[in-house]
Coordinates of C-alpha atoms and ligand atoms in Angstrom, one line a residue:
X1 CA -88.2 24.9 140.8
X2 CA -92.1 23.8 140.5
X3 CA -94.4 24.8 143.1
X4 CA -97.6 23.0 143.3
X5 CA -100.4 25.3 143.1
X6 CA -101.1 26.3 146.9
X7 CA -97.6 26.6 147.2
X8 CA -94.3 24.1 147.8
X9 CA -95.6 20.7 149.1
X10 CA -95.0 20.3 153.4
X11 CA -94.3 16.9 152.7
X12 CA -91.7 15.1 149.9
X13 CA -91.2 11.3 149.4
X14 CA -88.1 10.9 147.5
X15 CA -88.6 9.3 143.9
X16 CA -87.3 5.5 144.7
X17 CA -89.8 5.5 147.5
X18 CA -92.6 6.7 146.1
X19 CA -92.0 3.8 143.7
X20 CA -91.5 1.3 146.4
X21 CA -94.8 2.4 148.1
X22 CA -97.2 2.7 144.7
X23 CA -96.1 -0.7 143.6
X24 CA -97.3 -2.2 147.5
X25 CA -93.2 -2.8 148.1
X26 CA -91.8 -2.9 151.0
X27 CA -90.6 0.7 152.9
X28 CA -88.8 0.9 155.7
X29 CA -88.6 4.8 157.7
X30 CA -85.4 5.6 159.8
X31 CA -85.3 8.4 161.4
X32 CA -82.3 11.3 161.8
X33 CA -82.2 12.4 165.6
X34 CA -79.7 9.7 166.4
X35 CA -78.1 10.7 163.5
X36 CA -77.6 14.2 164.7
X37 CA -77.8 14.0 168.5
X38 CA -77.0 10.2 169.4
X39 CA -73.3 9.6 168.5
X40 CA -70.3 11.3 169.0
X41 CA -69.3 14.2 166.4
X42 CA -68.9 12.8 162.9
X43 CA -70.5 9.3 163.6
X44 CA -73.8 9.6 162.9
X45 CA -73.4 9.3 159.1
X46 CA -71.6 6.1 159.2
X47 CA -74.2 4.5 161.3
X48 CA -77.7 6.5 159.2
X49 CA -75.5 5.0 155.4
X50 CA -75.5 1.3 157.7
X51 CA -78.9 0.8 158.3
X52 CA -79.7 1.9 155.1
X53 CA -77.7 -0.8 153.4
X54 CA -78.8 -3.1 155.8
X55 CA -82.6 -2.1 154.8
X56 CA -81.4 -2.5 151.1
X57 CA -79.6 -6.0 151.8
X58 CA -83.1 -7.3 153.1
X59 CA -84.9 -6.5 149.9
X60 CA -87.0 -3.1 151.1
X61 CA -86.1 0.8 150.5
X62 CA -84.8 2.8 153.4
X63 CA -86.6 6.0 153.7
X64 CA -84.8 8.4 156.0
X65 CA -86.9 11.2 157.1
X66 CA -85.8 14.7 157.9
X67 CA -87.0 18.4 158.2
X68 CA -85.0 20.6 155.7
X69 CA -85.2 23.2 153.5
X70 CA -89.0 24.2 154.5
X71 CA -90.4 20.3 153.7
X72 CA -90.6 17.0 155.7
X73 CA -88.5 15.0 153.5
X74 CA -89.2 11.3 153.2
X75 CA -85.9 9.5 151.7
X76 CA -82.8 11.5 151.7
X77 CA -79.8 12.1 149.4
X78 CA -76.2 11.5 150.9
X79 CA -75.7 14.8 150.6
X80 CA -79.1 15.7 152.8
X81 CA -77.8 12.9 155.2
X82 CA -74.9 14.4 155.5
X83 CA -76.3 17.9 156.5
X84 CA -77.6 16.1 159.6
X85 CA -74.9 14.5 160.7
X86 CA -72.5 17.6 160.5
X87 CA -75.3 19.7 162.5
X88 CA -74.8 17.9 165.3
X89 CA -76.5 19.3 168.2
X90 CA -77.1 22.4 166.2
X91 CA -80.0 20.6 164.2
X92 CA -83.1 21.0 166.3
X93 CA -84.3 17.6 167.5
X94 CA -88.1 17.0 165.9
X95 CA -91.0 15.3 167.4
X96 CA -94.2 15.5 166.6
X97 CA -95.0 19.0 167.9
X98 CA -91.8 20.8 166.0
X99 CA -92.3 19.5 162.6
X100 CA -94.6 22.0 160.9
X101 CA -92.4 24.5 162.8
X102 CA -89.2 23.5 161.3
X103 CA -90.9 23.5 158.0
X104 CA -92.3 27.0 158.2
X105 CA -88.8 28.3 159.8
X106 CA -86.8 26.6 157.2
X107 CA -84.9 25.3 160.4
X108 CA -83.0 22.1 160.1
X109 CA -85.0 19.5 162.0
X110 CA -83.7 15.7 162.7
X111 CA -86.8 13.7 163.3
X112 CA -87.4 11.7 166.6
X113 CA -89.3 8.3 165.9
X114 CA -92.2 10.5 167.4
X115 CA -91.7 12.8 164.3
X116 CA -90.6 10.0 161.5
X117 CA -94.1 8.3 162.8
X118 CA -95.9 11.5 162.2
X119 CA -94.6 11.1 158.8
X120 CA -94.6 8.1 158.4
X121 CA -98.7 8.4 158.5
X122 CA -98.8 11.2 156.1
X123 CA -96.9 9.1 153.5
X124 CA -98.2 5.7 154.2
X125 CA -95.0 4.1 155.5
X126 CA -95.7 1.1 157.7
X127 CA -92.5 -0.1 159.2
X128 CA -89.8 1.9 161.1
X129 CA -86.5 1.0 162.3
X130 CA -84.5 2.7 165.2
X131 CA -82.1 2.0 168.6
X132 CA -84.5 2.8 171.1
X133 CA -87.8 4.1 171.6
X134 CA -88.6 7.2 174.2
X135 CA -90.8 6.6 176.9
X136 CA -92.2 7.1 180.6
X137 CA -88.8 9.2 182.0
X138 CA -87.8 7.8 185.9
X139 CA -89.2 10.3 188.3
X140 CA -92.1 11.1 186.0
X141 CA -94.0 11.7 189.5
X142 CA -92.4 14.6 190.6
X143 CA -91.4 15.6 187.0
X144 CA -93.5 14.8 184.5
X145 CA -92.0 13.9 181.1
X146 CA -93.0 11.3 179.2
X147 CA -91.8 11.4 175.1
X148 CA -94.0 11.9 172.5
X149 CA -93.0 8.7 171.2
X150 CA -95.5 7.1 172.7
X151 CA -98.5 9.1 171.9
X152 CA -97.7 9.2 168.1
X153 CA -97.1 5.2 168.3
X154 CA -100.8 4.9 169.5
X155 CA -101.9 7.3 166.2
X156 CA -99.8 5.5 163.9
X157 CA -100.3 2.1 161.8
X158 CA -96.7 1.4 161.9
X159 CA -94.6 -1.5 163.1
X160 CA -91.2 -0.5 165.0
X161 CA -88.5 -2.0 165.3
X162 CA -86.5 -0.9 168.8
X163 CA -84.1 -2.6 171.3
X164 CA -87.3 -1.8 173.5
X165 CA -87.2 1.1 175.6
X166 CA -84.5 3.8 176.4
X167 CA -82.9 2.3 179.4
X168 CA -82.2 5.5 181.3
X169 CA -86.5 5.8 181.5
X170 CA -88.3 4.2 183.4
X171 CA -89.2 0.8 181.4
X172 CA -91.8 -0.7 183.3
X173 CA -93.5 2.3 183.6
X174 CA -93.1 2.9 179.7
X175 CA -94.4 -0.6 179.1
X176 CA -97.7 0.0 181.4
X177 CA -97.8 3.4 179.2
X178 CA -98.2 1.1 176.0
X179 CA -100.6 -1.3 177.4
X180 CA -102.6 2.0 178.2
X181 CA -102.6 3.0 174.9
X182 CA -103.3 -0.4 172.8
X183 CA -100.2 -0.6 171.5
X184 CA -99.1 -4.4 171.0
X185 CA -95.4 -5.2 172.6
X186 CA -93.9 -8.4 171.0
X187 CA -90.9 -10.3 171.5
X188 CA -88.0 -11.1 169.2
X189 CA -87.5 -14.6 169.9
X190 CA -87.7 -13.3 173.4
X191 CA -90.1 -13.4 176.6
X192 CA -88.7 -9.9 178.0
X193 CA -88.8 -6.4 176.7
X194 CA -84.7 -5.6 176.0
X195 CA -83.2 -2.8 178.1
X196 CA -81.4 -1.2 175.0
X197 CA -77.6 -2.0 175.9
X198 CA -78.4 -5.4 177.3
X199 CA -81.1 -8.5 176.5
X200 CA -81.9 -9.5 179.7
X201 CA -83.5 -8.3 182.7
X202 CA -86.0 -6.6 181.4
X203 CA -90.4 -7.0 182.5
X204 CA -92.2 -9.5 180.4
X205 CA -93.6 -8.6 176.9
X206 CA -97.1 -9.8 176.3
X207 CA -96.8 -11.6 173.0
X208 CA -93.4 -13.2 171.5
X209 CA -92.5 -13.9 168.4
X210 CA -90.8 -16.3 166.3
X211 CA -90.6 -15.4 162.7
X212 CA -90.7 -11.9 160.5
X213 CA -94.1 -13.5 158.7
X214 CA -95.6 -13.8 162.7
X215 CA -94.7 -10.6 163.3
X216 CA -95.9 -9.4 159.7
X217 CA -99.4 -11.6 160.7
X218 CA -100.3 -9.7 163.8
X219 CA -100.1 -6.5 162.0
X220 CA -102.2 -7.1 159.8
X221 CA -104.4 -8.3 162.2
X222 CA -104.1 -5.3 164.4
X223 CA -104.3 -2.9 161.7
X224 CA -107.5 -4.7 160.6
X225 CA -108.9 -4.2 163.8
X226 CA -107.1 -1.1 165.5
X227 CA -105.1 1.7 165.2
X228 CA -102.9 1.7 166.8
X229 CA -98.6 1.0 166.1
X230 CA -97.2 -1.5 167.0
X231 CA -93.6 -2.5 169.0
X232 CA -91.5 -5.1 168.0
X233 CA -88.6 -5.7 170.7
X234 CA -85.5 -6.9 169.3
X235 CA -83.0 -7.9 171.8
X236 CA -79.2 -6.3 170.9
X237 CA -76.8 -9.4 170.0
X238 CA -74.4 -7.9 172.4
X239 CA -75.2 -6.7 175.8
X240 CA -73.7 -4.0 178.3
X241 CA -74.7 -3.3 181.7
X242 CA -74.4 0.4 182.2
X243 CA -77.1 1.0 184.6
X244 CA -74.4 2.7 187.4
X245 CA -73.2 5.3 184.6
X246 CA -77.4 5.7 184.2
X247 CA -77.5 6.8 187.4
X248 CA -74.7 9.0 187.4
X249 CA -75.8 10.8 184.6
X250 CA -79.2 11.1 185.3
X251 CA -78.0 12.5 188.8
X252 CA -75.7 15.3 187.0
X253 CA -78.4 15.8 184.0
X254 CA -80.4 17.2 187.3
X255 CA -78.1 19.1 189.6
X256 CA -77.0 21.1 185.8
X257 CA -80.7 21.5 185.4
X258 CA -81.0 19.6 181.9
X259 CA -84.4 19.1 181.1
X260 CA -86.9 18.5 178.4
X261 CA -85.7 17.2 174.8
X262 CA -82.3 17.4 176.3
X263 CA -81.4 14.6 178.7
X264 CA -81.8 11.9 176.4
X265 CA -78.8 13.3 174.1
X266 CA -77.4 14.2 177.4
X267 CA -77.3 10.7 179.1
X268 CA -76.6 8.7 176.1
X269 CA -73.5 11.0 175.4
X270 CA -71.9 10.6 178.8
X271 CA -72.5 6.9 178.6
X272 CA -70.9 7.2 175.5
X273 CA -67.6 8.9 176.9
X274 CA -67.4 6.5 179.9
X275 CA -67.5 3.5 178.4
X276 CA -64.5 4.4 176.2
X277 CA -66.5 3.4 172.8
X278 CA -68.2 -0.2 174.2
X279 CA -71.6 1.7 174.5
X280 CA -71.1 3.5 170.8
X281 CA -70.3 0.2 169.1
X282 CA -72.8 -1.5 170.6
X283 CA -75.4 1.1 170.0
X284 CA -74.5 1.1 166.1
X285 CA -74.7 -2.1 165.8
X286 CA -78.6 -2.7 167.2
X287 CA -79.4 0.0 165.2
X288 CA -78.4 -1.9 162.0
X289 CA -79.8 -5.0 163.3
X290 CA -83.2 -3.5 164.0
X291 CA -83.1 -1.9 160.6
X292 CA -82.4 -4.9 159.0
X293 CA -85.1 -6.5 161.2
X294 CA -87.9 -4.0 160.0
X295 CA -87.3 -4.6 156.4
X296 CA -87.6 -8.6 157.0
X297 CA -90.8 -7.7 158.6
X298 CA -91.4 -5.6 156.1
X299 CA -90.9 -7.9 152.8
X300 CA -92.9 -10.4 154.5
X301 CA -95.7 -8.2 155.2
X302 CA -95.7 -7.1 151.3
X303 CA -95.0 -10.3 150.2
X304 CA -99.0 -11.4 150.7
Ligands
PSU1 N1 -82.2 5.4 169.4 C1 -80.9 5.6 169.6 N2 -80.4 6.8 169.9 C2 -81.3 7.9 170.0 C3 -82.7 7.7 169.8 C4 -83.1 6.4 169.5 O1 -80.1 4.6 169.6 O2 -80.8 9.1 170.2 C5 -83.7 8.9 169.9 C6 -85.0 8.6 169.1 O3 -85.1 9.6 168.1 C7 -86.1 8.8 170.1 C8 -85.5 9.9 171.0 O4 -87.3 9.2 169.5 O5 -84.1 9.4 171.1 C9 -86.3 10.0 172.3 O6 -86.1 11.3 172.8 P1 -87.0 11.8 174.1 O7 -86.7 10.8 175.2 O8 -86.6 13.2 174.3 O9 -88.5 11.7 173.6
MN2 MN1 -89.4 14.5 177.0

């Protein structure tokens, strides 16, 4: 093995992406959380190997990002890929403030879109692709918790691509958080922000747009002014209303005194179980979509 001089490097961009990025091609990040703590046992590789062909089939390189073996790695092998999805709940879920201590632990660490964006800045990635974003949790009042999602998208010069918000947060809330912090929310072809499992009913986003090279436009005009990231909403082409099996969980996430890092994985699983699959296939499939969507973006923004 080489070790740079100082030691191993903290963070490794996989060759095909270093490639990508010195020749000014288009990159898109994904990140590994859902992979490990979103789907079912044994899903998550199926739906990590789907957006990345659907990143591919757009024309850009997927760059999946994960905490292993001591490094932040930035494009992963199948076999890496796979070491997340068989973890499971066992690989510790990575935002932001875990990532240098996954490294130094040589733990396992599945990057949130908190900790992909974190990444994403010290490689010079600019889009990012993922189900939904974390946010402004309901009953932030009396319990605080707000994800760290948010804070790294106002550090980051990166475009994601979500299905908005997390559903089971509070999304207006989340959306006042981002107008707070400069970050731009625009519209897919749509005047609402997306509630994750369903289009519609969602508060209005400030901006919509219409084409990949719009989107591409205002982000170079941001980043030429700002600093922030920015949020592309991309509505799910299917919907399901699942805001009673929200509540449900959110009420027994509570009374069994889940907290923290831990309800999202929590809620989305036991919407996952009552909905009999509708929830999983639906959730795999914007995933995809959204990947697919950031790497339009993507090309469009590398192609001037
Ligand atoms: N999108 C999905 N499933 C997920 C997530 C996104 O379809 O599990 C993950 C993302 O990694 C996001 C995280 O950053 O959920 C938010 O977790 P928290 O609310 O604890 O910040
Ligand atoms: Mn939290």
């Amino acid at each position: 093995m080489r070790v740079a001089p100082g030691g191993p490097a903290v963070i490794q961009v996989a060759p095909d992406v270093r490639e990508a990025l010195d020749s000014g091609r288009a990159v898109v990040a994904l990140e590994t959380t859902l992979v490990s703590h979103g789907f079912p046992a044994g899903e998550g590789l199926d739906v990590a190997l789907e957006a990345e062909r659907r990143v591919r089939d757009a024309g850009a390189v997927p760059a999946t990002v994960g905490v292993l073996d001591g490094r932040v790695q930035l494009g992963l092998a199948a076999g890496e890929l796979e070491r997340f999805a068989a973890a499971g709940e066992s690989a510790r879920k990575a935002g932001p403030r875990d990532l240098a201590v996954c490294v130094a632990k040589g733990v396992l660490g599945a990057t949130t879109v908190g900790g992909t964006l974190a990444a994403c800045s010290a490689a010079g990635i600019r889009f990012l692709g993922t189900g939904g974003i974390g946010g402004v949790h309901r009953g932030f009042a009396e319990r605080p918790d707000v994800s760290a999602d948010l804070g790294e998208l106002a550090r980051a010069r990166v475009l994601v691509v979500s299905s908005g918000v997390k559903s089971l947060l509070d999304v207006p809330a989340t959306l006042e958080a981002l107008e707070a912090l400069g970050v731009p929310v625009l519209g897919w072809q749509a005047e609402t922000l997306p509630l994750f499992y369903s289009a519609e009913g969602g508060p209005l986003v400030p901006a919509t747009v219409a084409t990949a090279s719009e989107a591409a436009a205002i982000a170079r005009a941001h980043w030429s002014l700002g600093r922030t990231g920015l949020l592309l909403a991309h509505p799910p082409a299917e919907s399901l209303d699942v805001e009673a099996l929200i509540e449900t969980a959110l009420a027994q996430a509570s009374s069994e005194r889940v907290t923290g890092q831990d309800v999202t994985p929590f809620v989305l699983s036991r919407i996952h179980r009552d909905t009999a699959g509708e929830s999983v296939r639906i959730n795999k499939r914007l995933i995809a979509d959204n990947a697919a969507l950031a790497a339009e973006v993507a090309v469009a923004y590398a192609a001037r």
